[in-house]
mmCIF file of C-alpha atoms and ligand atoms in Angstrom:
data_model
loop_
_atom_site.group_PDB
_atom_site.id
_atom_site.type_symbol
_atom_site.label_atom_id
_atom_site.label_comp_id
_atom_site.label_asym_id
_atom_site.label_seq_id
_atom_site.Cartn_x
_atom_site.Cartn_y
_atom_site.Cartn_z
ATOM 1 C CA MET A 237 -40.848 -44.369 53.039
ATOM 2 C CA LYS A 238 -38.394 -41.983 54.949
ATOM 3 C CA ASN A 239 -35.388 -43.384 53.487
ATOM 4 C CA SER A 240 -36.764 -43.848 49.887
ATOM 5 C CA PHE A 241 -37.661 -40.175 49.765
ATOM 6 C CA LYS A 242 -34.254 -39.520 51.254
ATOM 7 C CA LEU A 243 -32.817 -41.527 48.449
ATOM 8 C CA LEU A 244 -35.019 -39.926 45.681
ATOM 9 C CA ALA A 245 -34.110 -36.502 46.772
ATOM 10 C CA LEU A 246 -30.548 -37.808 46.587
ATOM 11 C CA LEU A 247 -30.821 -38.816 43.414
ATOM 12 C CA PHE A 248 -32.603 -35.438 42.374
ATOM 13 C CA PHE A 249 -29.773 -33.867 44.281
ATOM 14 C CA MET A 250 -27.201 -35.062 41.641
ATOM 15 C CA ALA A 251 -28.418 -34.964 38.970
ATOM 16 C CA GLY A 252 -29.084 -31.765 39.642
ATOM 17 C CA CYS A 253 -24.941 -31.319 40.054
ATOM 18 C CA THR A 254 -24.706 -32.992 37.010
ATOM 19 C CA SER A 255 -27.015 -31.013 34.879
ATOM 20 C CA SER A 256 -25.226 -27.877 36.574
ATOM 21 C CA VAL A 257 -21.962 -28.696 35.278
ATOM 22 C CA PRO A 258 -21.007 -25.894 33.216
ATOM 23 C CA ALA A 259 -22.136 -27.103 29.625
ATOM 24 C CA THR A 260 -19.952 -25.602 26.673
ATOM 25 C CA PRO A 261 -16.561 -24.523 27.397
ATOM 26 C CA VAL A 262 -16.019 -26.756 24.791
ATOM 27 C CA THR A 263 -15.447 -23.806 21.876
ATOM 28 C CA GLU A 264 -13.021 -22.480 24.410
ATOM 29 C CA THR A 265 -11.280 -25.521 25.686
ATOM 30 C CA GLU A 266 -10.552 -26.444 21.721
ATOM 31 C CA THR A 267 -9.550 -22.766 20.660
ATOM 32 C CA LYS A 268 -7.063 -22.404 23.542
ATOM 33 C CA SER A 269 -5.276 -25.731 22.758
ATOM 34 C CA LEU A 270 -4.569 -25.044 19.450
ATOM 35 C CA VAL A 271 -1.497 -25.672 17.869
ATOM 36 C CA PHE A 272 -0.243 -24.974 14.562
ATOM 37 C CA LYS A 273 3.302 -26.199 13.240
ATOM 38 C CA ASN A 274 2.795 -26.363 9.472
ATOM 39 C CA THR A 275 0.016 -23.781 8.058
ATOM 40 C CA VAL A 276 0.571 -20.843 6.648
ATOM 41 C CA VAL A 277 -2.466 -18.417 5.541
ATOM 42 C CA SER A 278 -2.807 -15.820 2.931
ATOM 43 C CA LEU A 279 -5.435 -13.606 2.839
ATOM 44 C CA THR A 280 -6.207 -11.779 -0.765
ATOM 45 C CA PHE A 281 -8.270 -9.484 -2.117
ATOM 46 C CA ASP A 282 -9.407 -9.504 -5.704
ATOM 47 C CA ASP A 283 -10.383 -6.314 -8.092
ATOM 48 C CA GLY A 284 -9.169 -3.548 -5.886
ATOM 49 C CA ASP A 285 -13.198 -2.501 -4.713
ATOM 50 C CA ALA A 286 -13.417 0.454 -2.771
ATOM 51 C CA ASP A 287 -14.379 -1.239 0.024
ATOM 52 C CA ASN A 288 -11.585 -3.541 0.311
ATOM 53 C CA TYR A 289 -9.894 0.085 1.944
ATOM 54 C CA SER A 290 -12.308 -1.008 5.167
ATOM 55 C CA VAL A 291 -9.869 -3.601 6.583
ATOM 56 C CA ARG A 292 -7.245 -2.133 6.684
ATOM 57 C CA SER A 293 -7.479 -1.270 10.340
ATOM 58 C CA ALA A 294 -8.152 -5.086 10.838
ATOM 59 C CA LEU A 295 -5.418 -6.320 9.021
ATOM 60 C CA ALA A 296 -2.994 -3.644 10.800
ATOM 61 C CA GLU A 297 -4.534 -4.673 14.483
ATOM 62 C CA ASN A 298 -4.306 -8.250 14.115
ATOM 63 C CA ASN A 299 -0.622 -8.002 12.365
ATOM 64 C CA LEU A 300 -2.259 -9.889 8.969
ATOM 65 C CA PRO A 301 -0.106 -8.516 6.445
ATOM 66 C CA ALA A 302 -2.122 -9.202 2.889
ATOM 67 C CA THR A 303 -2.653 -9.180 -0.915
ATOM 68 C CA PHE A 304 -4.717 -6.652 -2.946
ATOM 69 C CA TYR A 305 -4.548 -7.703 -6.570
ATOM 70 C CA VAL A 306 -5.462 -4.770 -8.260
ATOM 71 C CA VAL A 307 -7.523 -4.104 -11.981
ATOM 72 C CA SER A 308 -5.317 -0.831 -12.354
ATOM 73 C CA GLY A 309 -7.751 0.467 -15.669
ATOM 74 C CA PHE A 310 -9.691 0.844 -12.578
ATOM 75 C CA THR A 311 -8.072 2.601 -9.961
ATOM 76 C CA ASN A 312 -9.477 5.981 -8.920
ATOM 77 C CA SER A 313 -12.577 5.161 -10.486
ATOM 78 C CA ASN A 314 -16.162 4.948 -9.010
ATOM 79 C CA GLY A 315 -15.953 2.164 -6.949
ATOM 80 C CA TYR A 316 -12.310 1.257 -6.748
ATOM 81 C CA MET A 317 -9.901 2.286 -4.273
ATOM 82 C CA THR A 318 -7.635 5.104 -5.212
ATOM 83 C CA GLU A 319 -3.775 5.081 -6.102
ATOM 84 C CA ASP A 320 -3.913 6.989 -2.382
ATOM 85 C CA GLN A 321 -5.536 3.752 -0.685
ATOM 86 C CA LEU A 322 -3.231 1.014 -2.452
ATOM 87 C CA ARG A 323 -0.143 3.498 -1.412
ATOM 88 C CA ASP A 324 -1.752 3.430 2.712
ATOM 89 C CA LEU A 325 -1.645 -0.209 2.094
ATOM 90 C CA TYR A 326 1.461 -1.046 1.053
ATOM 91 C CA ASN A 327 2.861 1.362 3.620
ATOM 92 C CA ASP A 328 1.484 -0.932 5.927
ATOM 93 C CA GLY A 329 2.730 -4.102 4.823
ATOM 94 C CA ASN A 330 0.707 -5.545 2.565
ATOM 95 C CA GLU A 331 1.342 -6.453 -1.073
ATOM 96 C CA ILE A 332 -0.046 -4.706 -3.953
ATOM 97 C CA GLY A 333 -0.101 -7.578 -7.272
ATOM 98 C CA GLY A 334 -1.881 -7.132 -10.718
ATOM 99 C CA HIS A 335 -5.288 -8.309 -12.112
ATOM 100 C CA THR A 336 -5.030 -7.079 -15.590
ATOM 101 C CA LEU A 337 -5.590 -3.298 -16.817
ATOM 102 C CA SER A 338 -9.512 -4.307 -17.541
ATOM 103 C CA HIS A 339 -10.355 -7.629 -15.696
ATOM 104 C CA VAL A 340 -10.626 -9.424 -18.948
ATOM 105 C CA ASN A 341 -10.599 -13.481 -19.147
ATOM 106 C CA LEU A 342 -6.980 -14.023 -20.606
ATOM 107 C CA GLU A 343 -8.265 -17.085 -22.212
ATOM 108 C CA ASP A 344 -10.286 -14.599 -24.522
ATOM 109 C CA VAL A 345 -7.427 -12.276 -25.645
ATOM 110 C CA ARG A 346 -4.352 -13.181 -27.503
ATOM 111 C CA GLY A 347 -1.197 -11.681 -29.175
ATOM 112 C CA ALA A 348 -0.138 -7.799 -28.412
ATOM 113 C CA ASP A 349 -3.869 -7.665 -26.423
ATOM 114 C CA LEU A 350 -3.136 -10.054 -24.266
ATOM 115 C CA GLU A 351 0.394 -8.746 -23.072
ATOM 116 C CA ARG A 352 -0.893 -5.306 -22.906
ATOM 117 C CA GLU A 353 -3.428 -6.379 -20.349
ATOM 118 C CA VAL A 354 -1.006 -8.116 -18.076
ATOM 119 C CA CYS A 355 1.908 -5.977 -18.614
ATOM 120 C CA GLN A 356 0.995 -2.619 -18.843
ATOM 121 C CA ASP A 357 -1.018 -3.531 -15.605
ATOM 122 C CA ARG A 358 2.067 -4.391 -13.929
ATOM 123 C CA SER A 359 3.790 -1.347 -15.177
ATOM 124 C CA ASN A 360 1.354 0.881 -13.753
ATOM 125 C CA LEU A 361 1.455 -0.367 -10.453
ATOM 126 C CA VAL A 362 5.438 -0.148 -10.443
ATOM 127 C CA ALA A 363 5.427 3.590 -11.444
ATOM 128 C CA TYR A 364 2.878 3.889 -8.388
ATOM 129 C CA GLY A 365 6.139 2.676 -6.593
ATOM 130 C CA PHE A 366 5.128 -1.000 -5.622
ATOM 131 C CA ASP A 367 7.280 -3.934 -5.169
ATOM 132 C CA VAL A 368 4.972 -5.859 -7.944
ATOM 133 C CA THR A 369 5.638 -10.003 -8.286
ATOM 134 C CA SER A 370 2.000 -11.577 -7.305
ATOM 135 C CA PHE A 371 -0.925 -12.014 -10.037
ATOM 136 C CA ALA A 372 -4.015 -13.324 -10.224
ATOM 137 C CA TYR A 373 -5.844 -14.597 -13.222
ATOM 138 C CA PRO A 374 -8.984 -12.540 -13.416
ATOM 139 C CA PHE A 375 -12.085 -15.714 -13.250
ATOM 140 C CA GLY A 376 -9.266 -18.179 -12.225
ATOM 141 C CA HIS A 377 -9.075 -18.334 -15.661
ATOM 142 C CA TYR A 378 -5.874 -19.228 -17.982
ATOM 143 C CA ASP A 379 -3.923 -21.640 -20.125
ATOM 144 C CA ASP A 380 -0.504 -22.318 -21.421
ATOM 145 C CA GLU A 381 -0.022 -18.971 -23.508
ATOM 146 C CA ALA A 382 -1.604 -16.740 -20.803
ATOM 147 C CA LYS A 383 0.742 -18.408 -18.083
ATOM 148 C CA LYS A 384 3.583 -17.676 -20.403
ATOM 149 C CA VAL A 385 2.596 -14.071 -20.659
ATOM 150 C CA VAL A 386 2.739 -13.358 -17.202
ATOM 151 C CA LYS A 387 6.039 -14.704 -16.317
ATOM 152 C CA ASP A 388 7.281 -13.447 -19.403
ATOM 153 C CA CYS A 389 5.844 -9.719 -17.799
ATOM 154 C CA GLY A 390 8.082 -9.864 -14.659
ATOM 155 C CA TYR A 391 5.875 -12.042 -12.372
ATOM 156 C CA GLY A 392 7.195 -14.677 -10.045
ATOM 157 C CA ASN A 393 3.291 -16.163 -8.785
ATOM 158 C CA ALA A 394 0.181 -16.581 -10.248
ATOM 159 C CA ARG A 395 -3.114 -17.366 -7.936
ATOM 160 C CA GLY A 396 -6.120 -19.200 -9.273
ATOM 161 C CA VAL A 397 -8.999 -19.781 -7.193
ATOM 162 C CA SER A 398 -10.017 -23.157 -6.833
ATOM 163 C CA ASP A 399 -8.107 -26.398 -6.036
ATOM 164 C CA GLY A 400 -6.554 -25.039 -2.713
ATOM 165 C CA PRO A 401 -4.764 -25.955 -0.186
ATOM 166 C CA GLU A 402 -1.790 -25.415 -1.766
ATOM 167 C CA THR A 403 1.669 -26.802 -0.862
ATOM 168 C CA ILE A 404 4.851 -25.316 0.117
ATOM 169 C CA PRO A 405 6.656 -25.007 -2.237
ATOM 170 C CA PRO A 406 3.443 -25.103 -5.164
ATOM 171 C CA VAL A 407 4.011 -27.657 -7.135
ATOM 172 C CA ASP A 408 3.099 -24.672 -10.261
ATOM 173 C CA GLY A 409 4.540 -21.317 -8.802
ATOM 174 C CA HIS A 410 1.644 -19.892 -11.842
ATOM 175 C CA GLY A 411 -0.721 -21.657 -10.900
ATOM 176 C CA LEU A 412 -1.176 -21.216 -7.164
ATOM 177 C CA ARG A 413 -4.635 -22.905 -5.846
ATOM 178 C CA ALA A 414 -7.013 -21.159 -3.238
ATOM 179 C CA MET A 415 -9.756 -22.320 -0.882
ATOM 180 C CA PRO A 416 -13.598 -21.999 -2.265
ATOM 181 C CA TYR A 417 -14.628 -18.143 -2.689
ATOM 182 C CA ILE A 418 -15.911 -16.263 0.287
ATOM 183 C CA VAL A 419 -18.975 -15.486 -0.368
ATOM 184 C CA SER A 420 -22.087 -13.771 1.494
ATOM 185 C CA ASP A 421 -23.199 -16.697 3.498
ATOM 186 C CA THR A 422 -19.260 -17.764 4.353
ATOM 187 C CA ARG A 423 -19.417 -17.896 8.244
ATOM 188 C CA PHE A 424 -16.470 -17.690 10.740
ATOM 189 C CA PRO A 425 -16.401 -21.217 11.817
ATOM 190 C CA LYS A 426 -16.094 -22.427 8.277
ATOM 191 C CA MET A 427 -13.484 -20.275 7.794
ATOM 192 C CA VAL A 428 -11.669 -21.571 10.942
ATOM 193 C CA ARG A 429 -11.956 -25.217 9.945
ATOM 194 C CA TYR A 430 -10.542 -24.314 6.074
ATOM 195 C CA VAL A 431 -7.379 -23.530 8.519
ATOM 196 C CA THR A 432 -7.697 -26.052 11.170
ATOM 197 C CA GLU A 433 -8.602 -28.888 9.036
ATOM 198 C CA VAL A 434 -5.071 -28.165 6.773
ATOM 199 C CA GLU A 435 -3.260 -28.087 9.709
ATOM 200 C CA ASN A 436 -4.731 -31.874 11.343
ATOM 201 C CA SER A 437 -4.020 -32.903 8.104
ATOM 202 C CA GLY A 438 -0.731 -32.393 8.272
ATOM 203 C CA GLY A 439 -0.428 -28.569 6.833
ATOM 204 C CA GLY A 440 -0.362 -26.780 3.982
ATOM 205 C CA TRP A 441 -0.814 -23.187 2.194
ATOM 206 C CA VAL A 442 -4.164 -21.921 2.802
ATOM 207 C CA ILE A 443 -4.989 -19.402 0.143
ATOM 208 C CA PHE A 444 -8.362 -17.126 1.037
ATOM 209 C CA VAL A 445 -9.750 -14.668 -1.906
ATOM 210 C CA PHE A 446 -12.100 -11.937 -0.999
ATOM 211 C CA HIS A 447 -13.800 -9.751 -3.204
ATOM 212 C CA HIS A 448 -16.147 -7.452 -1.873
ATOM 213 C CA VAL A 449 -16.475 -6.232 1.718
ATOM 214 C CA CYS A 450 -19.864 -5.705 2.870
ATOM 215 C CA ASP A 451 -23.378 -6.441 4.096
ATOM 216 C CA GLY A 452 -25.163 -7.491 1.578
ATOM 217 C CA CYS A 453 -23.584 -5.462 -1.519
ATOM 218 C CA ASP A 454 -22.323 -8.342 -3.499
ATOM 219 C CA GLN A 455 -23.012 -12.160 -3.557
ATOM 220 C CA TYR A 456 -18.975 -12.606 -3.497
ATOM 221 C CA ALA A 457 -18.700 -10.096 -0.211
ATOM 222 C CA ILE A 458 -17.457 -10.869 3.015
ATOM 223 C CA LYS A 459 -19.241 -8.804 5.999
ATOM 224 C CA PRO A 460 -17.794 -6.787 7.833
ATOM 225 C CA GLN A 461 -18.088 -8.450 11.105
ATOM 226 C CA VAL A 462 -17.395 -11.573 9.882
ATOM 227 C CA PHE A 463 -14.025 -10.378 8.753
ATOM 228 C CA ALA A 464 -13.443 -9.056 11.995
ATOM 229 C CA GLU A 465 -14.117 -11.827 13.849
ATOM 230 C CA PHE A 466 -11.671 -14.065 11.357
ATOM 231 C CA SER A 467 -9.040 -11.466 11.449
ATOM 232 C CA GLN A 468 -9.149 -11.440 15.217
ATOM 233 C CA TRP A 469 -9.237 -15.248 15.613
ATOM 234 C CA LEU A 470 -5.969 -15.322 13.423
ATOM 235 C CA GLY A 471 -3.991 -12.688 14.554
ATOM 236 C CA GLU A 472 -4.568 -14.535 18.091
ATOM 237 C CA GLN A 473 -3.357 -17.876 16.253
ATOM 238 C CA GLN A 474 -0.428 -16.632 15.526
ATOM 239 C CA SER A 475 0.640 -17.003 18.822
ATOM 240 C CA ASN A 476 -0.277 -20.704 18.551
ATOM 241 C CA GLY A 477 2.068 -20.972 15.572
ATOM 242 C CA LEU A 478 -0.171 -19.684 12.734
ATOM 243 C CA ILE A 479 1.956 -18.261 10.132
ATOM 244 C CA VAL A 480 0.080 -15.447 8.183
ATOM 245 C CA LYS A 481 2.071 -14.035 5.177
ATOM 246 C CA THR A 482 1.182 -12.191 1.698
ATOM 247 C CA VAL A 483 1.579 -14.336 -1.381
ATOM 248 C CA GLY A 484 4.678 -12.433 -2.347
ATOM 249 C CA GLN A 485 6.459 -13.356 1.351
ATOM 250 C CA VAL A 486 5.424 -16.959 0.791
ATOM 251 C CA MET A 487 7.062 -17.929 -2.774
ATOM 252 C CA ALA A 488 10.002 -15.807 -1.482
ATOM 253 C CA GLY A 489 10.663 -18.325 0.660
ATOM 254 C CA ASP A 490 10.305 -15.543 3.883
ATOM 255 C CA GLN A 491 8.213 -16.944 6.656
HETATM 256 ZN ZN1 LIG B 1066 -11.488 -10.698 -10.578
#
């Protein structure tokens, strides 16, 4: 009786020991063991929304150059970044790209209107003093005529909004493939998975598309807290081999 009580007590003790083993450094261990050999990330922001300026410090602190596609017809107007704010971002090492003069669907405009939307937008941004080589199609919509005008206006590359991840070099530099939109319920772990899954399947180019940065102002918005968390993670992963570059830098082979 006494012995079996001791045995039971011992079993309870052992069970206690087992269950008291710390449960979860799993995620931490996984993160620490990450190694990136073939993955490049580009952070892209569409439309030049005023709230985009709020990510400036997170980008700079984590050594993350990003690409901002600007609708120059809206610059300096209510709800959009000013010319000076764009210049701040540019001087930090971010890229300023074009996104048309008034955010039109390029399949809906032809001829002189199409040229004006693409070329005048680029001229405006060049006049601000930016080196402008990258373009993003509004709504991701384009056809052969739109693509030709984009090329003829001097853009070295153009981004869509779907079908990512992209390869390096891309199949079509004027039809760059991006990851699904980041929206208001996109969470940090999912964004991490977009990156790690590409590395785990051999590598590639992960182009993120952001719009607003705010808590609840828009469906197509990333919460500031989620962006802060993600940018810190990206910053840390650079010491594990992850490369973060602007679209223009990747296309120029500057990796
Ligand atoms: Zn847009």
